[in-house]
């Protein structure tokens, strides 16, 4: 192969790596944080033994070791780029084809990229595939070598990578017998025997392991939902085998035909990615993942900016937007600049879902309902389908127990986080707060939440959130978040009479009368044929209400003249 040919091939590989890096680092960094928060990798003997005691445990351990670096999205994206380049180069080594067929070696890597659009696909699948391909490249030739690999190495490979080893079981008999002159029938029969042997090993392992056979057969760490396996992962294995079997048999081209072949291959791959990639990365789903990431990192301005660019239309995205507005003190002023779906947009009802409980729990945490936030964190961790622990949940459980003065429980969680890479420093620093009441009370977050939380522990109905927010506000009038939620709840509920009572309570403690409250109160007085007391409603609000009523009666709510009023309480309350 000429130096020029090697040059453009490596350039293409580096281009793939750069594309993967920029895609995950700047387009979907929140997806990396989402993966990292759903595991807790511990540098601990028991953790290692637990992983090694299951088929595919080595691949799972390596994958989870890598995923912890997603905590730094730049490092995570760089590692993913390296893995994808290894997958592409490994495919090329297996193909052993002429240079003009080099673009075909990108096919498994691009298919894996599409597959990872499913947020429940674990990195274990990619790591297991790479380890299997390394075994396929490493296997020697010859009859004696074939017997050794089938009897010894295949079971070992299965224990290292899980059922992905079936690819090697099919491939190795053909590769090892290339120099023996065996017929295709003999090779096929040997491959069939290898597959049957490996399946027998899998069945035997399921007998001794505390997992059902279906879970063992699908791979214990390939997919977050343990009894499911994406068809595309099977397709990737088949494509790898086809390229390995037939790559060397692809014809050698020269001159113009070689150039045409390369251009056609590249065009086909680009077209496939343009069609498949947007379909696999569901925009609405990843919007929620990004909202959750921004809430986790308290980037309130970015949440509001994101909602301005694209209106939130799901309960969790509306919840994140309202929380961001409230944290900025702007909920009463800007709430109806965004879509609202009733009181569920403030605090969605409890749903045992690992993907949404963290976001709702953050709202409760910021409100000062520390025990509720603790329950949501625990439930979020227990709801993870593959039974992993969660670094994010463990950290929140440590915080809530610290705030509540449960120091022994907090210490238990902090000792767990001390065994991690990215949470160790925080855990050791937080350890210094244990049994140190003065330091906790002076802490900018934990001390504040201690002052905001209710001293009595109790259960409450989700239909009484406004009353709980009222108790939080009465307990501490500096809890402006609870005050905003208390006032917005009856507006979103459509109960303006209740709002009038709440507004009187607030005015007795602080001066707070945002636009949404003024519009709702003006609407209430107008509905009763009364004029609001002086100073309660701004004259501009009263004038706009008159304009709204006139247009509503004369042209209807759907008329173009209603556009200036879409962000008002009146437009929301008159929804048909």
XYZ file of C-alpha atoms in Angstrom:
576
model
C 0.000 0.000 0.000
C 1.398 3.426 -0.935
C 2.186 6.113 1.607
C -0.534 8.250 0.021
C -3.149 5.541 0.513
C -2.231 5.082 4.164
C -2.333 8.840 4.627
C -5.898 9.338 3.433
C -7.054 6.274 5.349
C -5.692 7.558 8.635
C -7.087 11.002 7.848
C -10.534 9.444 7.394
C -10.187 7.609 10.716
C -9.176 10.808 12.489
C -12.112 12.580 10.853
C -14.439 9.960 12.359
C -12.876 10.528 15.774
C -13.233 14.298 15.470
C -16.881 13.971 14.416
C -17.662 11.696 17.361
C -15.880 14.033 19.771
C -17.641 17.188 18.598
C -20.995 15.398 18.462
C -20.907 14.271 22.098
C -19.002 17.233 23.485
C -21.086 20.038 22.002
C -24.295 18.512 20.656
C -25.201 16.021 23.375
C -22.979 16.598 26.442
C -26.020 16.103 28.676
C -26.331 12.539 27.373
C -22.888 11.748 28.788
C -23.861 13.146 32.188
C -27.080 11.117 32.000
C -25.094 7.901 31.584
C -22.665 8.787 34.361
C -25.353 9.507 36.926
C -26.915 6.055 36.474
C -23.964 4.127 37.854
C -21.614 4.230 40.828
C -18.178 2.896 39.948
C -16.226 2.105 43.110
C -12.516 1.372 43.442
C -13.380 -1.401 45.812
C -12.514 -5.110 46.054
C -16.130 -6.157 46.535
C -17.244 -4.140 43.517
C -14.594 -5.760 41.322
C -15.425 -9.274 42.521
C -19.122 -8.652 41.929
C -18.468 -7.744 38.303
C -16.001 -10.578 37.674
C -18.475 -13.101 39.052
C -20.807 -12.700 36.083
C -20.393 -13.469 32.364
C -19.368 -10.324 30.547
C -18.289 -8.812 33.845
C -14.856 -7.719 32.602
C -16.376 -5.792 29.693
C -18.928 -4.318 32.088
C -16.220 -3.305 34.578
C -14.106 -1.676 31.861
C -17.154 0.140 30.442
C -18.233 1.461 33.839
C -14.664 2.544 34.537
C -14.799 4.598 31.323
C -18.291 5.976 31.917
C -17.258 7.556 35.231
C -15.087 9.933 33.161
C -18.267 11.246 31.521
C -18.410 13.452 34.617
C -16.019 15.585 32.581
C -17.808 15.775 29.239
C -14.645 16.669 27.323
C -12.829 13.612 28.640
C -15.882 11.438 28.005
C -16.237 12.623 24.419
C -12.516 12.080 23.778
C -12.663 8.510 25.101
C -15.720 7.761 22.966
C -13.903 9.119 19.913
C -10.968 6.793 20.619
C -13.259 3.764 21.022
C -15.017 4.472 17.736
C -11.690 4.798 15.929
C -10.584 1.481 17.425
C -13.805 -0.133 16.209
C -13.276 1.178 12.692
C -9.609 0.167 12.529
C -10.363 -3.228 14.014
C -12.978 -3.808 11.339
C -10.441 -2.851 8.678
C -7.917 -5.335 10.072
C -10.541 -8.068 9.975
C -11.520 -7.225 6.404
C -7.968 -7.459 4.999
C -9.344 -5.863 1.833
C -7.810 -3.593 -0.793
C -7.566 0.119 -0.035
C -10.473 1.128 -2.247
C -12.846 -0.709 0.118
C -11.600 1.152 3.183
C -14.817 3.219 3.641
C -16.767 -0.009 4.257
C -14.804 -0.483 7.483
C -16.645 2.541 8.883
C -20.013 0.789 8.663
C -20.002 -0.979 12.088
C -18.768 2.197 13.812
C -21.484 4.300 12.217
C -24.113 1.697 13.073
C -22.901 1.735 16.694
C -23.175 5.531 16.666
C -26.790 5.240 15.550
C -27.458 2.539 18.135
C -26.159 4.751 20.945
C -28.920 7.193 20.133
C -30.920 4.896 22.411
C -29.964 6.273 25.817
C -30.433 2.847 27.388
C -27.677 1.202 25.335
C -24.746 0.639 27.674
C -21.135 1.264 26.752
C -20.553 -2.387 27.683
C -21.885 -3.383 24.257
C -19.173 -1.383 22.464
C -16.414 -2.538 24.828
C -17.489 -6.176 24.471
C -17.464 -5.872 20.687
C -13.944 -4.395 20.722
C -12.666 -7.142 23.007
C -14.261 -9.790 20.788
C -12.701 -8.288 17.669
C -9.304 -8.243 19.399
C -9.711 -11.953 20.092
C -10.679 -12.594 16.474
C -7.551 -10.767 15.273
C -5.297 -12.504 17.753
C -6.346 -16.098 17.120
C -3.646 -18.211 15.406
C -4.115 -20.565 12.475
C -3.952 -24.348 12.303
C -5.946 -27.386 13.405
C -4.360 -27.692 16.865
C -4.881 -24.005 17.506
C -8.508 -24.336 16.444
C -9.187 -27.084 18.989
C -7.439 -25.119 21.744
C -9.435 -21.971 21.022
C -12.750 -23.801 20.842
C -12.261 -25.735 24.067
C -10.434 -23.200 26.229
C -10.473 -19.679 24.872
C -14.156 -19.485 23.863
C -15.499 -20.132 27.399
C -12.967 -17.661 28.757
C -13.955 -15.082 26.152
C -17.612 -15.634 27.025
C -16.851 -14.897 30.667
C -14.975 -11.752 29.633
C -17.471 -10.228 27.204
C -20.747 -12.155 27.521
C -22.818 -13.468 24.589
C -20.919 -11.186 22.184
C -18.436 -14.084 22.098
C -20.765 -15.873 19.670
C -19.264 -13.694 16.898
C -15.840 -15.179 17.620
C -17.340 -18.684 17.835
C -18.563 -18.320 14.251
C -15.452 -16.606 12.912
C -12.565 -18.482 14.522
C -13.156 -21.900 12.882
C -12.952 -20.251 9.462
C -9.907 -18.143 10.325
C -8.017 -20.972 12.031
C -8.569 -23.391 9.154
C -7.568 -21.083 6.303
C -4.246 -22.850 5.871
C -5.571 -26.401 6.202
C -7.456 -26.611 2.957
C -10.655 -27.739 4.657
C -13.809 -27.528 2.610
C -16.464 -24.904 3.257
C -18.768 -27.630 4.583
C -16.164 -28.743 7.117
C -15.554 -25.176 8.237
C -19.278 -24.526 8.552
C -19.751 -27.701 10.561
C -16.934 -26.695 12.887
C -18.440 -23.232 13.316
C -21.827 -24.769 14.099
C -20.185 -27.001 16.681
C -18.460 -23.980 18.227
C -21.761 -22.122 18.500
C -23.477 -25.132 20.077
C -20.575 -25.500 22.505
C -20.766 -21.828 23.468
C -24.539 -22.009 23.930
C -24.030 -25.021 26.215
C -21.547 -22.963 28.232
C -24.106 -20.142 28.494
C -26.835 -22.527 29.672
C -24.472 -24.062 32.221
C -23.483 -20.619 33.528
C -27.150 -19.651 33.910
C -27.643 -22.760 36.044
C -24.988 -21.625 38.537
C -25.732 -17.893 38.435
C -28.598 -16.014 40.133
C -29.871 -14.811 36.740
C -32.499 -16.313 34.435
C -31.289 -17.788 31.165
C -32.891 -14.998 29.119
C -30.834 -12.339 30.894
C -27.642 -14.326 30.461
C -28.372 -14.898 26.768
C -29.049 -11.198 26.114
C -26.021 -9.969 28.028
C -26.091 -8.705 31.588
C -24.668 -5.294 30.765
C -25.500 -4.517 27.143
C -28.841 -2.784 27.696
C -30.283 -0.966 30.691
C -33.580 -2.851 30.480
C -32.274 -6.256 31.372
C -34.638 -8.447 29.336
C -34.367 -6.465 26.108
C -31.776 -6.275 23.349
C -31.905 -3.860 20.375
C -32.030 -5.548 16.993
C -29.440 -3.103 15.693
C -26.836 -4.562 18.043
C -27.422 -7.960 16.453
C -27.161 -6.332 13.027
C -23.779 -4.821 13.945
C -22.446 -8.261 14.863
C -23.689 -9.682 11.567
C -22.105 -6.833 9.586
C -18.768 -7.359 11.344
C -18.880 -11.053 10.431
C -19.804 -10.352 6.802
C -17.002 -7.834 6.394
C -14.545 -10.219 8.050
C -15.601 -13.136 5.818
C -15.891 -11.352 2.492
C -13.604 -8.322 2.828
C -10.610 -10.187 1.467
C -12.696 -11.462 -1.451
C -13.679 -7.991 -2.658
C -12.131 -7.388 -6.101
C -9.116 -5.152 -6.612
C -9.936 -2.067 -8.637
C -7.673 0.353 -10.413
C -7.725 3.822 -11.900
C -11.067 5.496 -12.348
C -13.030 2.491 -11.078
C -11.182 2.723 -7.780
C -12.083 6.399 -7.364
C -15.733 5.778 -8.278
C -15.951 2.945 -5.742
C -14.572 5.133 -2.942
C -16.918 8.012 -3.788
C -19.946 5.682 -3.906
C -19.060 4.084 -0.578
C -18.601 7.444 1.118
C -21.848 8.788 -0.356
C -23.719 5.696 0.847
C -22.362 6.018 4.386
C -23.084 9.756 4.554
C -26.637 9.215 3.279
C -27.180 6.479 5.837
C -26.044 8.739 8.682
C -28.117 11.685 7.475
C -31.232 9.520 7.575
C -30.561 7.242 10.548
C -28.837 9.550 13.035
C -31.663 12.119 13.405
C -34.132 9.246 13.770
C -32.155 7.551 16.524
C -31.557 10.692 18.610
C -35.125 11.604 19.523
C -35.151 15.372 19.981
C -37.896 15.499 22.608
C -36.258 12.782 24.694
C -32.851 14.449 24.604
C -34.422 17.809 25.376
C -35.597 16.327 28.679
C -32.144 14.879 29.303
C -30.635 18.317 28.709
C -33.171 20.012 30.989
C -32.314 17.496 33.701
C -28.589 18.145 33.230
C -29.074 21.921 33.459
C -31.186 21.524 36.596
C -28.567 19.237 38.130
C -25.857 21.841 37.497
C -28.137 24.765 38.516
C -27.729 26.561 35.174
C -30.964 28.511 35.497
C -30.204 31.128 32.824
C -29.438 28.410 30.261
C -32.726 26.669 31.065
C -34.661 29.858 30.440
C -32.697 30.553 27.267
C -33.391 27.041 26.000
C -37.111 27.465 26.702
C -37.152 30.808 24.888
C -35.618 29.201 21.787
C -37.997 26.241 21.841
C -41.151 26.240 23.909
C -41.261 23.408 26.472
C -44.297 21.197 25.976
C -43.784 18.256 28.332
C -44.453 18.232 32.099
C -40.790 17.751 32.998
C -39.497 20.467 30.664
C -42.190 22.856 31.935
C -41.233 21.924 35.509
C -37.572 22.719 34.797
C -38.503 26.044 33.188
C -40.737 27.088 36.082
C -38.081 26.073 38.614
C -35.479 28.151 36.763
C -37.815 31.146 36.670
C -38.576 30.775 40.378
C -34.886 30.488 41.264
C -34.355 33.775 39.412
C -37.382 35.319 41.153
C -39.215 35.685 37.831
C -41.943 33.027 38.018
C -44.775 35.454 38.644
C -43.576 37.797 35.909
C -42.698 35.373 33.097
C -44.571 32.163 33.831
C -47.028 32.585 30.974
C -44.337 33.523 28.492
C -44.043 29.727 28.262
C -46.475 26.894 27.779
C -48.181 25.767 30.974
C -49.926 22.449 31.494
C -51.636 23.084 34.808
C -50.233 22.504 38.273
C -48.228 19.537 36.965
C -45.850 22.063 35.428
C -44.841 23.236 38.892
C -44.341 19.891 40.614
C -45.267 16.845 38.510
C -46.908 13.949 40.291
C -44.792 11.081 41.578
C -43.979 8.530 38.877
C -41.444 5.805 39.673
C -39.211 6.645 36.739
C -35.430 6.897 37.063
C -35.262 9.467 34.246
C -37.607 12.069 35.780
C -37.499 11.709 39.568
C -34.188 13.536 39.910
C -35.566 16.658 38.242
C -38.706 16.761 40.382
C -36.666 15.968 43.474
C -34.441 18.979 42.758
C -37.499 21.255 42.909
C -38.491 19.807 46.289
C -34.908 20.159 47.511
C -34.715 23.830 46.559
C -38.100 24.459 48.202
C -36.794 23.111 51.492
C -38.788 19.870 51.487
C -35.634 17.940 52.282
C -37.308 14.679 53.294
C -39.349 14.576 50.094
C -36.221 15.240 48.047
C -34.542 12.387 49.913
C -37.401 10.029 49.073
C -37.288 11.017 45.407
C -33.514 10.440 45.244
C -33.856 6.993 46.789
C -36.763 6.037 44.529
C -34.895 7.292 41.461
C -31.974 5.033 42.285
C -34.151 2.013 43.028
C -36.042 2.500 39.756
C -32.915 2.060 37.583
C -33.822 -0.988 35.459
C -30.427 -2.736 35.645
C -30.299 -2.336 39.449
C -27.243 -0.069 39.406
C -26.629 2.461 42.117
C -26.497 6.134 41.175
C -23.671 8.525 41.998
C -26.052 11.467 41.734
C -28.599 9.852 44.052
C -25.968 8.816 46.593
C -24.656 12.378 46.709
C -28.160 13.780 47.249
C -28.850 11.201 49.988
C -25.644 12.273 51.730
C -26.737 15.921 51.518
C -30.266 15.372 52.801
C -29.099 13.290 55.763
C -26.446 15.881 56.552
C -29.064 18.651 56.554
C -31.353 16.559 58.757
C -28.566 15.860 61.226
C -28.469 12.122 60.459
C -24.699 12.085 60.520
C -24.106 8.332 60.684
C -26.252 7.760 57.598
C -24.608 10.681 55.797
C -21.181 9.247 56.659
C -22.162 5.905 55.128
C -22.948 7.555 51.794
C -19.886 9.787 51.924
C -17.615 6.783 52.498
C -19.069 5.239 49.348
C -18.316 8.378 47.353
C -14.760 8.429 48.726
C -14.137 5.305 46.640
C -14.887 7.154 43.395
C -12.699 9.356 41.220
C -14.818 12.435 40.652
C -16.730 12.580 43.955
C -13.833 11.753 46.299
C -12.735 15.342 46.815
C -16.284 16.537 47.497
C -16.934 13.623 49.875
C -13.766 14.262 51.902
C -14.546 17.958 52.133
C -18.121 17.246 53.213
C -16.908 14.743 55.818
C -15.575 17.730 57.746
C -19.145 18.959 58.253
C -20.251 15.839 60.127
C -21.255 16.640 63.724
C -20.274 20.258 63.087
C -23.490 22.180 63.610
C -21.837 25.568 63.325
C -20.202 24.759 59.982
C -23.420 23.319 58.531
C -25.478 26.300 59.636
C -22.920 28.607 57.994
C -22.901 26.632 54.749
C -24.462 28.683 51.901
C -26.738 25.814 50.786
C -27.120 23.391 53.673
C -27.497 26.141 56.252
C -30.100 27.879 54.115
C -32.114 24.685 53.661
C -31.983 24.013 57.389
C -33.613 27.371 57.960
C -36.194 26.825 55.216
C -37.252 23.247 56.000
C -40.193 22.424 58.236
C -39.201 21.062 61.619
C -42.008 18.484 61.687
C -41.810 15.474 59.387
C -45.087 14.481 57.727
C -46.606 13.019 54.606
C -48.742 15.154 52.318
C -50.896 14.679 49.268
C -49.736 15.851 45.870
C -53.030 17.748 45.652
C -51.998 19.932 48.604
C -48.727 21.302 47.260
C -49.982 24.866 47.565
C -50.779 24.361 51.264
C -47.341 22.857 51.890
C -45.716 25.812 50.112
C -47.855 28.065 52.293
C -46.544 26.362 55.425
C -42.987 26.745 54.175
C -43.567 30.459 53.577
C -45.245 30.996 56.932
C -42.369 29.146 58.610
C -39.815 31.388 56.892
C -40.918 34.385 54.847
C -37.495 34.442 53.174
C -38.478 31.286 51.283
C -39.307 33.191 48.112
C -39.382 29.972 46.083
C -42.233 28.581 48.202
C -44.008 31.950 47.990
C -43.878 31.970 44.198
C -45.089 28.378 43.952
C -47.892 29.039 46.444
C -49.217 31.962 44.413
C -48.850 30.296 41.024
C -50.539 27.055 42.066
C -54.119 28.435 42.309
C -53.630 30.426 39.087
C -52.610 27.314 37.168
C -55.415 25.448 38.911
C -57.884 28.112 37.805
C -58.990 28.868 41.387
C -58.722 32.656 41.553
C -60.715 32.912 44.792
C -58.025 30.825 46.500
C -55.368 33.109 45.008
C -57.007 36.150 46.570
C -56.664 34.546 50.004
C -53.045 33.609 49.386
C -52.225 37.088 48.078
C -53.487 38.654 51.320
C -51.218 36.342 53.337
C -48.202 37.278 51.221
C -48.894 41.014 51.359
C -49.013 40.773 55.135
C -45.382 39.648 55.174
C -43.577 40.913 52.045
C -44.155 43.310 49.170
C -44.674 40.966 46.213
C -47.290 41.501 43.533
C -46.041 40.138 40.168
C -47.751 40.567 36.812
C -49.435 37.139 36.861
C -51.066 37.879 40.225
C -52.201 41.316 39.093
C -53.745 39.879 35.940
C -55.503 37.129 37.897
C -56.814 39.575 40.523
C -57.998 42.031 37.861
C -59.816 39.159 36.158
C -61.417 38.097 39.464
C -62.706 41.580 40.305
C -63.970 42.092 36.747
C -65.821 38.778 36.898
C -67.614 39.987 40.038
C -68.346 43.384 38.505
C -66.044 45.202 40.920
C -63.065 47.498 40.682
C -59.869 46.271 42.347
C -58.637 48.306 45.342
C -56.204 51.064 44.512
C -52.628 49.871 44.257
C -53.507 46.194 43.810
C -53.540 46.232 40.005
C -51.349 48.376 37.790
C -53.421 50.698 35.517
C -51.707 49.244 32.434
C -52.838 45.750 33.451
C -56.415 46.971 33.892
C -56.354 48.667 30.486
C -55.005 45.553 28.772
C -57.728 43.473 30.392
C -60.370 45.755 28.871
C -58.735 45.312 25.455
C -58.598 41.546 25.912
C -62.291 41.329 26.850
C -63.303 43.484 23.899
C -61.322 41.415 21.370
C -62.436 38.149 22.973
C -66.117 39.072 22.683
C -65.895 40.617 19.227
C -63.400 38.403 17.375
C -62.970 35.282 19.478
C -59.949 33.746 21.125
C -58.538 32.360 17.898
C -58.318 35.719 16.147
C -54.923 37.221 15.176
C -55.650 40.205 17.447
C -55.195 37.857 20.409
C -51.475 37.344 19.756
C -50.311 40.121 22.146
C -52.300 38.436 24.951
C -50.991 34.868 24.615
C -48.657 35.369 27.560
C -51.387 36.512 29.951
C -53.315 34.792 32.703
C -56.551 35.697 30.900
C -55.602 33.758 27.798
C -54.686 30.761 29.960
C -57.892 30.890 32.020
C -60.144 31.169 28.984
C -58.700 28.060 27.344
C -61.385 26.023 25.634
